[in-house]
Amino acid sequence: MKSFKHLFSNNSKATAGTGPFGHLFSASTDAPVPLDQTKQQEKVIIVAKPSQHSREHNVAVSDEAKANPILAMRLLNDTDLSSKKIVAQLADAPMALSKFTQNFMEANDPTWEFQDEEDQASTALTFSTQRGDTNGYMAGRNRAAKSLEKLKEPLTDDEHQEFMETMRRMANEDNPNTPDNVEARRRADEEYKQEVANAAARRNQRMRATGAVLTGDSRLVSGRAATPVNEASLIKSQLDAGLGVAGTPIR
């Protein structure tokens, strides 16, 4: 499996504004489980395409599920809601706690029953941070996050092509010396020289029509200048060789 991380090293563009592939490049602070290099590479082939993936995959790759993994898994397992409705519910819901954490905090915090869900989430996080996660807050969150990772599916063929095109565009925007950018400059220079050659050939024709003989022209028996065959191509060859455009009238 190929890794494309080298295209995005030290590149701020790789972590913002990447549209449907944004979750592939962002280093989310919400992800509780550090991934080793192999898993990082595996993660790079995940993308949400609702029409081509399962309900579980579409939830698992969402930022909303990554931010609230326990509730995401709970909604997937305990409801028949569509992925779109689950993601919408996750967007507005307070952080869910595992049953273990709920029971632990209820037994160890006398104010627990008087707190709303947002306060309970905050209290549980503070307790976990200060007391070595004895309430299981991070353990439950990490386990749910791992379960979500297992629900992700590989790219389909057209998604892979779209992903590669997105990375190619990003690389071109960030590096002026990619093969695409070098070729684009070459084409621009070629088109410019061809336009100059065509314009010079038209100018020369108009000047000859006035009876002028230009530098390098041959003459007909009548003494008039003979129009060179494929003059624009000849001028283009001169430009390619780094020479100027001939055509100064000699009389």
mmCIF file of C-alpha atoms in Angstrom:
data_model
loop_
_atom_site.group_PDB
_atom_site.id
_atom_site.type_symbol
_atom_site.label_atom_id
_atom_site.label_comp_id
_atom_site.label_asym_id
_atom_site.label_seq_id
_atom_site.Cartn_x
_atom_site.Cartn_y
_atom_site.Cartn_z
ATOM 1 C CA MET A 1 0.000 0.000 0.000
ATOM 2 C CA LYS A 2 1.399 3.356 -0.979
ATOM 3 C CA SER A 3 1.921 6.194 1.431
ATOM 4 C CA PHE A 4 1.455 9.754 0.260
ATOM 5 C CA LYS A 5 2.615 11.540 3.399
ATOM 6 C CA HIS A 6 5.717 12.868 1.603
ATOM 7 C CA LEU A 7 3.475 15.130 -0.482
ATOM 8 C CA PHE A 8 2.255 16.971 2.566
ATOM 9 C CA SER A 9 5.279 17.347 4.829
ATOM 10 C CA ASN A 10 5.584 20.867 6.225
ATOM 11 C CA ASN A 11 2.548 21.818 4.189
ATOM 12 C CA SER A 12 -0.174 23.749 5.950
ATOM 13 C CA LYS A 13 -2.423 23.346 2.928
ATOM 14 C CA ALA A 14 -2.500 19.651 3.533
ATOM 15 C CA THR A 15 -4.367 20.083 6.764
ATOM 16 C CA ALA A 16 -7.017 22.560 5.630
ATOM 17 C CA GLY A 17 -9.460 23.052 2.817
ATOM 18 C CA THR A 18 -9.162 19.578 1.340
ATOM 19 C CA GLY A 19 -12.863 19.050 0.903
ATOM 20 C CA PRO A 20 -14.100 15.444 1.132
ATOM 21 C CA PHE A 21 -10.566 14.238 1.853
ATOM 22 C CA GLY A 22 -9.918 16.584 4.732
ATOM 23 C CA HIS A 23 -10.055 13.884 7.389
ATOM 24 C CA LEU A 24 -7.200 12.041 5.664
ATOM 25 C CA PHE A 25 -4.692 14.787 6.369
ATOM 26 C CA SER A 26 -5.823 16.493 9.551
ATOM 27 C CA ALA A 27 -4.027 15.601 12.739
ATOM 28 C CA SER A 28 -7.092 15.826 14.936
ATOM 29 C CA THR A 29 -6.531 16.693 18.567
ATOM 30 C CA ASP A 30 -9.676 14.708 19.311
ATOM 31 C CA ALA A 31 -8.156 11.398 18.247
ATOM 32 C CA PRO A 32 -7.334 9.670 21.512
ATOM 33 C CA VAL A 33 -5.441 6.718 20.051
ATOM 34 C CA PRO A 34 -1.971 7.350 18.591
ATOM 35 C CA LEU A 35 -1.468 5.335 15.416
ATOM 36 C CA ASP A 36 1.813 3.751 14.406
ATOM 37 C CA GLN A 37 3.178 4.349 10.895
ATOM 38 C CA THR A 38 1.497 1.287 9.391
ATOM 39 C CA LYS A 39 -1.907 2.314 10.713
ATOM 40 C CA GLN A 40 -1.286 5.878 9.544
ATOM 41 C CA GLN A 41 -0.756 4.527 6.027
ATOM 42 C CA GLU A 42 -3.902 2.417 6.273
ATOM 43 C CA LYS A 43 -5.852 5.458 7.437
ATOM 44 C CA VAL A 44 -4.802 7.353 4.302
ATOM 45 C CA ILE A 45 -7.095 5.189 2.178
ATOM 46 C CA ILE A 46 -10.281 6.143 4.005
ATOM 47 C CA VAL A 47 -12.793 8.658 2.644
ATOM 48 C CA ALA A 48 -16.513 9.249 3.050
ATOM 49 C CA LYS A 49 -18.587 8.626 -0.074
ATOM 50 C CA PRO A 50 -22.151 8.069 1.182
ATOM 51 C CA SER A 51 -23.424 6.548 -2.055
ATOM 52 C CA GLN A 52 -20.688 3.909 -2.103
ATOM 53 C CA HIS A 53 -20.076 3.042 1.541
ATOM 54 C CA SER A 54 -21.906 1.549 4.476
ATOM 55 C CA ARG A 55 -23.742 3.503 7.154
ATOM 56 C CA GLU A 56 -21.063 2.518 9.655
ATOM 57 C CA HIS A 57 -18.217 3.790 7.488
ATOM 58 C CA ASN A 58 -19.893 7.125 6.822
ATOM 59 C CA VAL A 59 -20.282 7.718 10.553
ATOM 60 C CA ALA A 60 -16.784 6.455 11.430
ATOM 61 C CA VAL A 61 -14.993 8.888 9.093
ATOM 62 C CA SER A 62 -16.923 11.935 10.282
ATOM 63 C CA ASP A 63 -15.304 14.535 12.530
ATOM 64 C CA GLU A 64 -18.402 14.420 14.732
ATOM 65 C CA ALA A 65 -17.870 10.733 15.490
ATOM 66 C CA LYS A 66 -14.180 11.248 16.198
ATOM 67 C CA ALA A 67 -15.073 13.960 18.704
ATOM 68 C CA ASN A 68 -17.723 11.841 20.445
ATOM 69 C CA PRO A 69 -16.823 8.191 19.766
ATOM 70 C CA ILE A 70 -18.792 6.595 22.617
ATOM 71 C CA LEU A 71 -22.057 8.163 21.488
ATOM 72 C CA ALA A 72 -21.267 7.364 17.855
ATOM 73 C CA MET A 73 -20.863 3.665 18.612
ATOM 74 C CA ARG A 74 -23.952 3.725 20.823
ATOM 75 C CA LEU A 75 -26.111 5.233 18.062
ATOM 76 C CA LEU A 76 -24.766 2.787 15.478
ATOM 77 C CA ASN A 77 -25.397 -0.233 17.673
ATOM 78 C CA ASP A 78 -28.654 0.755 19.352
ATOM 79 C CA THR A 79 -30.561 2.643 16.625
ATOM 80 C CA ASP A 80 -31.496 2.311 12.961
ATOM 81 C CA LEU A 81 -30.794 5.974 12.244
ATOM 82 C CA SER A 82 -29.138 6.803 8.940
ATOM 83 C CA SER A 83 -25.517 7.957 8.956
ATOM 84 C CA LYS A 84 -26.650 11.481 8.095
ATOM 85 C CA LYS A 85 -29.004 11.634 11.090
ATOM 86 C CA ILE A 86 -26.394 10.148 13.405
ATOM 87 C CA VAL A 87 -23.795 12.719 12.366
ATOM 88 C CA ALA A 88 -26.339 15.513 12.833
ATOM 89 C CA GLN A 89 -27.169 14.242 16.319
ATOM 90 C CA LEU A 90 -23.500 13.957 17.225
ATOM 91 C CA ALA A 91 -22.891 17.557 16.187
ATOM 92 C CA ASP A 92 -25.163 18.897 18.912
ATOM 93 C CA ALA A 93 -24.743 16.277 21.634
ATOM 94 C CA PRO A 94 -22.564 16.603 24.756
ATOM 95 C CA MET A 95 -19.726 14.133 25.220
ATOM 96 C CA ALA A 96 -21.094 10.691 26.045
ATOM 97 C CA LEU A 97 -19.601 8.634 28.855
ATOM 98 C CA SER A 98 -19.231 4.880 29.112
ATOM 99 C CA LYS A 99 -21.477 3.000 31.505
ATOM 100 C CA PHE A 100 -18.452 2.248 33.669
ATOM 101 C CA THR A 101 -17.588 5.939 33.974
ATOM 102 C CA GLN A 102 -21.211 6.864 34.639
ATOM 103 C CA ASN A 103 -21.472 4.296 37.452
ATOM 104 C CA PHE A 104 -18.088 5.216 38.899
ATOM 105 C CA MET A 105 -18.834 8.937 39.003
ATOM 106 C CA GLU A 106 -22.281 8.342 40.462
ATOM 107 C CA ALA A 107 -20.697 6.361 43.257
ATOM 108 C CA ASN A 108 -17.849 8.791 43.910
ATOM 109 C CA ASP A 109 -19.284 12.262 43.285
ATOM 110 C CA PRO A 110 -22.162 13.292 45.559
ATOM 111 C CA THR A 111 -23.131 16.106 43.186
ATOM 112 C CA TRP A 112 -23.308 13.866 40.112
ATOM 113 C CA GLU A 113 -27.074 13.516 39.943
ATOM 114 C CA PHE A 114 -27.501 17.297 39.951
ATOM 115 C CA GLN A 115 -25.270 17.921 36.920
ATOM 116 C CA ASP A 116 -26.509 18.048 33.345
ATOM 117 C CA GLU A 117 -24.781 15.960 30.654
ATOM 118 C CA GLU A 118 -22.308 18.671 29.672
ATOM 119 C CA ASP A 119 -21.291 19.250 33.291
ATOM 120 C CA GLN A 120 -20.956 15.518 33.842
ATOM 121 C CA ALA A 121 -18.643 15.186 30.851
ATOM 122 C CA SER A 122 -16.496 18.044 32.131
ATOM 123 C CA THR A 123 -16.423 16.682 35.659
ATOM 124 C CA ALA A 124 -15.499 13.184 34.458
ATOM 125 C CA LEU A 125 -12.675 14.571 32.290
ATOM 126 C CA THR A 126 -11.284 16.595 35.197
ATOM 127 C CA PHE A 127 -11.479 13.568 37.504
ATOM 128 C CA SER A 128 -9.702 11.416 34.896
ATOM 129 C CA THR A 129 -6.925 13.955 34.428
ATOM 130 C CA GLN A 130 -6.292 14.461 38.118
ATOM 131 C CA ARG A 131 -6.571 10.838 39.261
ATOM 132 C CA GLY A 132 -4.917 8.707 36.629
ATOM 133 C CA ASP A 133 -8.115 7.853 34.733
ATOM 134 C CA THR A 134 -9.422 5.735 37.594
ATOM 135 C CA ASN A 135 -12.943 6.546 36.407
ATOM 136 C CA GLY A 136 -12.200 5.021 32.988
ATOM 137 C CA TYR A 137 -13.032 8.194 31.062
ATOM 138 C CA MET A 138 -10.116 7.960 28.624
ATOM 139 C CA ALA A 139 -10.123 4.169 28.538
ATOM 140 C CA GLY A 140 -13.742 4.094 27.380
ATOM 141 C CA ARG A 141 -13.197 6.864 24.864
ATOM 142 C CA ASN A 142 -10.101 5.157 23.440
ATOM 143 C CA ARG A 143 -11.893 1.825 23.128
ATOM 144 C CA ALA A 144 -14.789 3.439 21.277
ATOM 145 C CA ALA A 145 -12.370 5.243 18.959
ATOM 146 C CA LYS A 146 -10.656 1.943 18.112
ATOM 147 C CA SER A 147 -14.031 0.394 17.352
ATOM 148 C CA LEU A 148 -14.831 3.237 14.979
ATOM 149 C CA GLU A 149 -11.523 2.740 13.164
ATOM 150 C CA LYS A 150 -12.452 -0.862 12.445
ATOM 151 C CA LEU A 151 -15.623 0.261 10.671
ATOM 152 C CA LYS A 152 -13.772 2.235 7.999
ATOM 153 C CA GLU A 153 -13.668 0.811 4.484
ATOM 154 C CA PRO A 154 -11.101 1.094 1.653
ATOM 155 C CA LEU A 155 -11.543 3.544 -1.190
ATOM 156 C CA THR A 156 -13.548 2.525 -4.212
ATOM 157 C CA ASP A 157 -11.812 2.854 -7.602
ATOM 158 C CA ASP A 158 -13.342 6.218 -8.447
ATOM 159 C CA GLU A 159 -12.632 7.523 -4.938
ATOM 160 C CA HIS A 160 -9.010 6.455 -5.328
ATOM 161 C CA GLN A 161 -8.762 8.379 -8.593
ATOM 162 C CA GLU A 162 -10.373 11.421 -7.008
ATOM 163 C CA PHE A 163 -8.029 11.158 -4.032
ATOM 164 C CA MET A 164 -4.963 10.949 -6.272
ATOM 165 C CA GLU A 165 -6.175 13.968 -8.250
ATOM 166 C CA THR A 166 -6.700 15.917 -5.015
ATOM 167 C CA MET A 167 -3.171 15.121 -3.858
ATOM 168 C CA ARG A 168 -1.738 16.020 -7.270
ATOM 169 C CA ARG A 169 -3.499 19.390 -7.159
ATOM 170 C CA MET A 170 -2.317 20.055 -3.616
ATOM 171 C CA ALA A 171 1.269 19.169 -4.515
ATOM 172 C CA ASN A 172 1.120 21.472 -7.548
ATOM 173 C CA GLU A 173 -0.169 24.329 -5.414
ATOM 174 C CA ASP A 174 2.630 23.889 -2.893
ATOM 175 C CA ASN A 175 5.633 23.061 -5.093
ATOM 176 C CA PRO A 176 6.456 25.049 -8.275
ATOM 177 C CA ASN A 177 8.789 22.310 -9.516
ATOM 178 C CA THR A 178 6.434 19.341 -9.758
ATOM 179 C CA PRO A 179 6.414 17.632 -13.179
ATOM 180 C CA ASP A 180 2.965 19.127 -13.858
ATOM 181 C CA ASN A 181 4.136 22.667 -13.113
ATOM 182 C CA VAL A 182 7.349 22.289 -15.126
ATOM 183 C CA GLU A 183 5.338 20.971 -18.076
ATOM 184 C CA ALA A 184 2.791 23.794 -17.738
ATOM 185 C CA ARG A 185 5.571 26.398 -17.934
ATOM 186 C CA ARG A 186 7.068 24.640 -20.950
ATOM 187 C CA ARG A 187 3.702 24.670 -22.732
ATOM 188 C CA ALA A 188 3.170 28.332 -21.863
ATOM 189 C CA ASP A 189 6.574 29.214 -23.321
ATOM 190 C CA GLU A 190 5.885 27.140 -26.446
ATOM 191 C CA GLU A 191 2.499 28.775 -26.956
ATOM 192 C CA TYR A 192 3.985 32.224 -26.458
ATOM 193 C CA LYS A 193 6.755 31.631 -29.014
ATOM 194 C CA GLN A 194 4.234 30.212 -31.483
ATOM 195 C CA GLU A 195 2.005 33.276 -31.058
ATOM 196 C CA VAL A 196 5.009 35.560 -31.581
ATOM 197 C CA ALA A 197 6.035 33.579 -34.683
ATOM 198 C CA ASN A 198 2.526 33.752 -36.148
ATOM 199 C CA ALA A 199 2.275 37.477 -35.473
ATOM 200 C CA ALA A 200 5.726 38.112 -36.977
ATOM 201 C CA ALA A 201 4.823 36.143 -40.113
ATOM 202 C CA ARG A 202 1.621 38.197 -40.558
ATOM 203 C CA ARG A 203 3.567 41.417 -40.058
ATOM 204 C CA ASN A 204 6.148 40.369 -42.642
ATOM 205 C CA GLN A 205 3.436 39.573 -45.185
ATOM 206 C CA ARG A 206 1.941 43.030 -44.750
ATOM 207 C CA MET A 207 5.348 44.651 -45.107
ATOM 208 C CA ARG A 208 6.128 42.701 -48.293
ATOM 209 C CA ALA A 209 2.758 43.772 -49.673
ATOM 210 C CA THR A 210 4.095 47.340 -49.590
ATOM 211 C CA GLY A 211 7.058 46.316 -51.738
ATOM 212 C CA ALA A 212 9.548 45.965 -48.902
ATOM 213 C CA VAL A 213 12.196 43.256 -48.982
ATOM 214 C CA LEU A 214 13.039 41.902 -45.539
ATOM 215 C CA THR A 215 16.325 40.642 -44.207
ATOM 216 C CA GLY A 216 16.816 37.049 -45.349
ATOM 217 C CA ASP A 217 14.221 37.236 -48.129
ATOM 218 C CA SER A 218 14.920 35.800 -51.561
ATOM 219 C CA ARG A 219 13.667 37.661 -54.624
ATOM 220 C CA LEU A 220 11.508 36.758 -57.544
ATOM 221 C CA VAL A 221 12.545 37.552 -61.114
ATOM 222 C CA SER A 222 10.351 40.633 -60.869
ATOM 223 C CA GLY A 223 12.475 41.829 -57.972
ATOM 224 C CA ARG A 224 9.736 41.467 -55.405
ATOM 225 C CA ALA A 225 10.348 39.519 -52.200
ATOM 226 C CA ALA A 226 9.463 35.845 -52.282
ATOM 227 C CA THR A 227 7.354 34.729 -49.324
ATOM 228 C CA PRO A 228 9.207 31.956 -47.451
ATOM 229 C CA VAL A 229 7.401 28.635 -47.173
ATOM 230 C CA ASN A 230 6.053 28.051 -43.643
ATOM 231 C CA GLU A 231 7.522 31.329 -42.469
ATOM 232 C CA ALA A 232 5.879 31.069 -39.028
ATOM 233 C CA SER A 233 7.608 27.718 -38.481
ATOM 234 C CA LEU A 234 10.946 29.175 -39.511
ATOM 235 C CA ILE A 235 10.526 32.066 -37.095
ATOM 236 C CA LYS A 236 9.498 29.642 -34.347
ATOM 237 C CA SER A 237 12.704 27.672 -34.947
ATOM 238 C CA GLN A 238 14.709 30.866 -34.547
ATOM 239 C CA LEU A 239 12.956 31.610 -31.247
ATOM 240 C CA ASP A 240 13.601 28.058 -30.042
ATOM 241 C CA ALA A 241 17.301 28.596 -30.790
ATOM 242 C CA GLY A 242 17.294 31.781 -28.731
ATOM 243 C CA LEU A 243 17.518 34.075 -31.762
ATOM 244 C CA GLY A 244 15.457 37.174 -32.399
ATOM 245 C CA VAL A 245 12.757 37.589 -35.021
ATOM 246 C CA ALA A 246 14.192 38.531 -38.442
ATOM 247 C CA GLY A 247 12.238 40.819 -40.699
ATOM 248 C CA THR A 248 13.846 44.258 -40.809
ATOM 249 C CA PRO A 249 13.153 45.949 -44.166
ATOM 250 C CA ILE A 250 16.305 46.515 -46.244
ATOM 251 C CA ARG A 251 14.658 49.014 -48.568
#
